[in-house]
Amino acid sequence: KEKGNLNFNVFLPGKEVAQMSLRELHRAAVLCAVSKVIILDEYTSFLYRLDLKPETKVFQLWHACGAFKTFGYTRLGKPGGTVQESPNHKNYDYVTVSSENVRIWYAEGFGIPTSKVYATGVPRTDIFFDEEYKKKAQKAFFEKYPACRGKKIILFAPTFRGNVRKEAYYPMKKFPLDSFLEHISKEYMVIIKHHPFIREKHPVPEKYQDRVLDLSAESELNDLLFITDLIITDYSSLVFEASLLNLPMLFYTFDLQEYIEKRDFYFNYKSFVPGKLCYTFQELVNAVVKKDFEQEKVKAFAEKYFDRLD
C-alpha cells in the first residue's frame, strides 16, 4: 500500500449468504472478479462456489492459531462434518500457519495439498510482542472498567457445544458463579467471554454483580489477555495466544470423553494442554484456591506450536 500501486477493498457483511441482499451479493461477485488477491480469515461460503480466474490468488489466514479441534475434511462422516464432494476450502492458494508441525493438519482439514500451507507464523500474534500495544490495551481497559483496578483477573473463556452455529450452546449450570465466587479469594474478578456463537447470557447472581463482567458481546479477546492473571477454558484455541504471554491456564473438562467422541482433536488432549486438567467443578475450585495451575507446561507448549516467537 505504501508503494502506492495497490487498491484495497474490504467486504465484511457480517452475515450468512442467505441473509445478504442482492446488492451485497453483486458487490461480492464483482470484487472477486476484479481482485488479484483475496484474503480470508474464516469459512466464507459464497467464495467456494465461484469460478475464479486462474490469476486470482486466495489467501486463507484463518482465525485461530495452531491445530487443536478437528475441522473441515478431517470430520468426514462425523456429526456436523462436511461431505467429500463439498467445494469448501478447496480453492485456497496459500494458507498461513504458526508452525511446521501443524501444516499437515491444515492441509487435511481444508482438503488441499500440504505444499499450499506455509509455516510463516500468524499475523494476529504480532501484538503479543509489541510492548506499546500491550500498554495501550491495558490503559484502555482499566479506564473503561475502573472496578477491575487492583484485582486479579480470571478470564472464563470456554468454547461452544453443538455441531453448527445455530445449535451452539454452553451448559451454564456447569459453571455456577455464586458457588465459584463464594469459595475463591475476594482478590479475584471474573470476566466472562463466551464464544461469539453463544447467544445466551451467563446468569450472574445479584450478590456478585460487582465481581463479574460479561464481555461476551464486546471486547477483542486477544486484548483481554493483557489484563488477565488466570484463564479458565476447555477446548478453545485461545490456548495458543495465551501461551505467548506465559499465562497460567486451567482446563475445565467435565465432558471430555463426550467431546472427543463428537468432535475430537488432532493431538492427545491430556498430553497436549499447557495447564492443569479439572474434570469436576470442585477440582476447578480447589485448583484456583491452591494456585495449582501446572504453569511449567506453558513455555514448552509455545515453543512447540510457534516456530518463531517474535
Coordinates of C-alpha atoms in Angstrom, one line a residue, residues 92-283:
Y92 CA -7.1 -21.7 -1.4
D93 CA -3.7 -21.0 -3.0
Y94 CA -1.9 -20.0 0.3
V95 CA -2.7 -20.9 3.9
T96 CA -0.5 -19.4 6.7
V97 CA 0.0 -21.4 9.9
S98 CA 2.0 -20.9 13.1
S99 CA 4.4 -23.9 12.8
E100 CA 5.7 -26.7 10.7
N101 CA 4.1 -29.4 12.9
V102 CA 0.5 -28.2 12.1
R103 CA 0.9 -27.9 8.3
I104 CA -0.3 -31.4 7.7
W105 CA -3.5 -30.9 9.7
Y106 CA -4.5 -27.7 8.0
A107 CA -3.9 -29.4 4.6
E108 CA -6.1 -32.3 5.7
G109 CA -8.8 -30.0 7.2
F110 CA -9.0 -27.8 4.1
G111 CA -8.7 -30.7 1.6
I112 CA -5.6 -29.1 -0.1
P113 CA -2.0 -30.2 -0.8
T114 CA 0.5 -29.6 2.0
S115 CA 2.5 -27.5 -0.5
K116 CA -0.1 -24.8 -0.2
V117 CA 0.3 -24.5 3.5
Y118 CA 3.1 -22.2 4.7
A119 CA 4.6 -22.0 8.3
T120 CA 5.1 -18.3 8.2
G121 CA 3.8 -17.5 11.6
V122 CA 0.4 -15.9 12.2
P123 CA -0.2 -12.2 11.7
R124 CA -2.6 -11.9 14.6
T125 CA 0.1 -12.8 17.1
D126 CA 2.3 -9.7 16.4
I127 CA 0.6 -7.7 19.1
F128 CA 1.9 -10.0 21.8
F129 CA 5.4 -8.8 21.1
D130 CA 4.5 -5.2 20.9
E131 CA 5.0 -3.5 24.4
E132 CA 3.4 -0.3 23.3
Y133 CA 0.3 -2.1 22.1
K134 CA 0.1 -4.0 25.4
K135 CA 0.3 -0.8 27.4
K136 CA -2.4 0.9 25.3
A137 CA -4.7 -2.2 25.7
Q138 CA -4.2 -2.2 29.5
K139 CA -4.8 1.5 29.8
A140 CA -7.9 1.4 27.7
F141 CA -9.4 -1.5 29.6
F142 CA -8.9 0.0 33.1
E143 CA -10.2 3.3 32.0
K144 CA -13.4 1.6 30.8
Y145 CA -13.7 -0.8 33.7
P146 CA -12.1 1.0 36.8
A147 CA -13.6 -1.6 39.2
C148 CA -11.1 -4.1 37.9
R149 CA -8.1 -2.0 39.0
G150 CA -6.1 -3.7 41.7
K151 CA -7.9 -7.0 41.2
K152 CA -6.6 -10.3 39.9
I153 CA -8.5 -11.1 36.7
I154 CA -9.8 -14.6 35.9
L155 CA -10.8 -14.9 32.3
F156 CA -13.5 -17.6 31.8
A157 CA -13.4 -18.3 28.0
P158 CA -14.9 -21.7 27.1
T159 CA -15.9 -22.8 23.6
F160 CA -19.3 -23.8 22.5
R161 CA -21.0 -27.2 22.3
G162 CA -23.1 -28.3 19.3
N163 CA -22.2 -29.0 15.7
V164 CA -23.2 -25.8 14.0
R165 CA -23.6 -22.1 14.7
K166 CA -27.5 -22.3 15.1
E167 CA -27.2 -25.1 17.7
A168 CA -24.3 -23.6 19.7
Y169 CA -24.7 -23.6 23.5
Y170 CA -22.7 -23.8 26.7
P171 CA -24.1 -25.7 29.8
M172 CA -24.2 -22.6 32.1
K173 CA -25.1 -24.6 35.2
K174 CA -21.7 -26.4 34.9
F175 CA -20.0 -23.1 36.0
P176 CA -22.2 -21.6 38.8
L177 CA -20.8 -18.2 39.5
D178 CA -22.3 -17.9 43.0
S179 CA -20.6 -21.1 44.2
F180 CA -17.3 -20.3 42.4
L181 CA -17.0 -16.8 43.9
E182 CA -18.1 -18.0 47.3
H183 CA -15.1 -20.3 47.5
I184 CA -12.3 -18.2 45.9
S185 CA -10.5 -15.1 47.3
K186 CA -12.1 -11.7 47.0
E187 CA -9.0 -10.5 45.3
Y188 CA -10.3 -12.1 42.1
M189 CA -12.6 -10.6 39.5
V190 CA -14.2 -12.8 36.8
I191 CA -14.5 -11.8 33.2
I192 CA -16.8 -14.0 31.1
K193 CA -16.1 -14.3 27.4
H194 CA -18.3 -16.9 25.7
H195 CA -17.7 -17.9 22.1
P196 CA -19.5 -15.5 19.6
F197 CA -21.9 -18.3 18.6
I198 CA -23.4 -18.3 22.1
R199 CA -26.4 -16.1 22.4
E200 CA -27.5 -16.9 26.0
K201 CA -26.2 -14.7 28.8
H202 CA -24.4 -16.4 31.7
P203 CA -26.5 -15.9 34.8
V204 CA -24.8 -13.6 37.3
P205 CA -26.2 -13.6 40.9
E206 CA -27.1 -10.1 42.1
K207 CA -24.9 -10.6 45.1
Y208 CA -21.8 -10.8 42.9
Q209 CA -22.5 -8.2 40.2
D210 CA -19.5 -6.2 41.4
R211 CA -17.1 -9.2 40.9
V212 CA -18.2 -10.3 37.4
L213 CA -18.0 -8.7 34.0
D214 CA -19.7 -10.4 31.0
L215 CA -17.8 -9.1 27.9
S216 CA -19.0 -11.8 25.6
A217 CA -20.7 -9.3 23.3
E218 CA -17.8 -6.9 23.2
S219 CA -14.0 -6.5 23.5
E220 CA -11.4 -8.2 21.4
L221 CA -10.4 -11.5 23.1
N222 CA -6.7 -11.0 22.4
D223 CA -6.7 -7.6 24.1
L224 CA -8.3 -9.1 27.3
L225 CA -5.2 -11.4 27.6
F226 CA -3.1 -8.4 28.5
I227 CA -5.1 -7.8 31.7
T228 CA -5.6 -11.5 32.6
D229 CA -3.9 -13.3 35.5
L230 CA -5.6 -16.7 35.0
I231 CA -7.5 -18.4 32.2
I232 CA -10.2 -21.0 32.7
T233 CA -11.1 -22.6 29.4
D234 CA -11.8 -26.1 27.9
Y235 CA -11.3 -26.7 24.2
S236 CA -10.7 -23.2 22.9
S237 CA -7.8 -22.4 20.6
L238 CA -7.2 -19.4 22.9
V239 CA -4.5 -21.5 24.5
F240 CA -2.1 -20.7 21.7
E241 CA -2.3 -16.9 22.1
A242 CA -2.3 -17.2 25.9
S243 CA 0.9 -19.3 25.8
L244 CA 2.7 -16.4 24.1
L245 CA 2.2 -14.4 27.3
N246 CA 3.0 -17.4 29.5
L247 CA -0.4 -17.1 31.2
P248 CA -1.4 -19.8 33.7
M249 CA -4.4 -21.9 32.5
L250 CA -6.9 -24.3 33.9
F251 CA -8.8 -26.7 31.7
Y252 CA -12.4 -27.4 33.0
T253 CA -13.3 -30.5 31.0
F254 CA -16.3 -32.1 32.6
D255 CA -17.4 -33.6 29.3
L256 CA -14.0 -34.5 27.8
Q257 CA -14.9 -38.1 26.7
E258 CA -18.2 -36.9 25.1
Y259 CA -16.4 -34.0 23.3
I260 CA -13.7 -36.4 22.0
E261 CA -16.4 -38.7 20.6
K262 CA -18.3 -35.9 18.9
R263 CA -15.6 -33.5 17.9
D264 CA -12.1 -35.0 18.6
F265 CA -8.7 -33.4 18.4
Y266 CA -5.6 -33.6 16.3
F267 CA -3.5 -34.5 19.3
N268 CA -4.0 -36.4 22.5
Y269 CA -5.8 -33.8 24.6
K270 CA -4.5 -34.8 28.0
S271 CA -0.8 -34.6 27.0
F272 CA -1.5 -31.6 24.7
V273 CA -2.9 -28.9 27.0
P274 CA -0.5 -26.5 28.8
G275 CA -2.1 -26.5 32.2
K276 CA -4.0 -28.5 34.8
L277 CA -7.0 -30.6 33.9
C278 CA -10.0 -30.3 36.1
Y279 CA -12.8 -32.8 35.4
T280 CA -15.2 -31.6 38.1
F281 CA -16.3 -28.2 39.4
Q282 CA -14.8 -29.0 42.8
E283 CA -11.4 -29.8 41.2

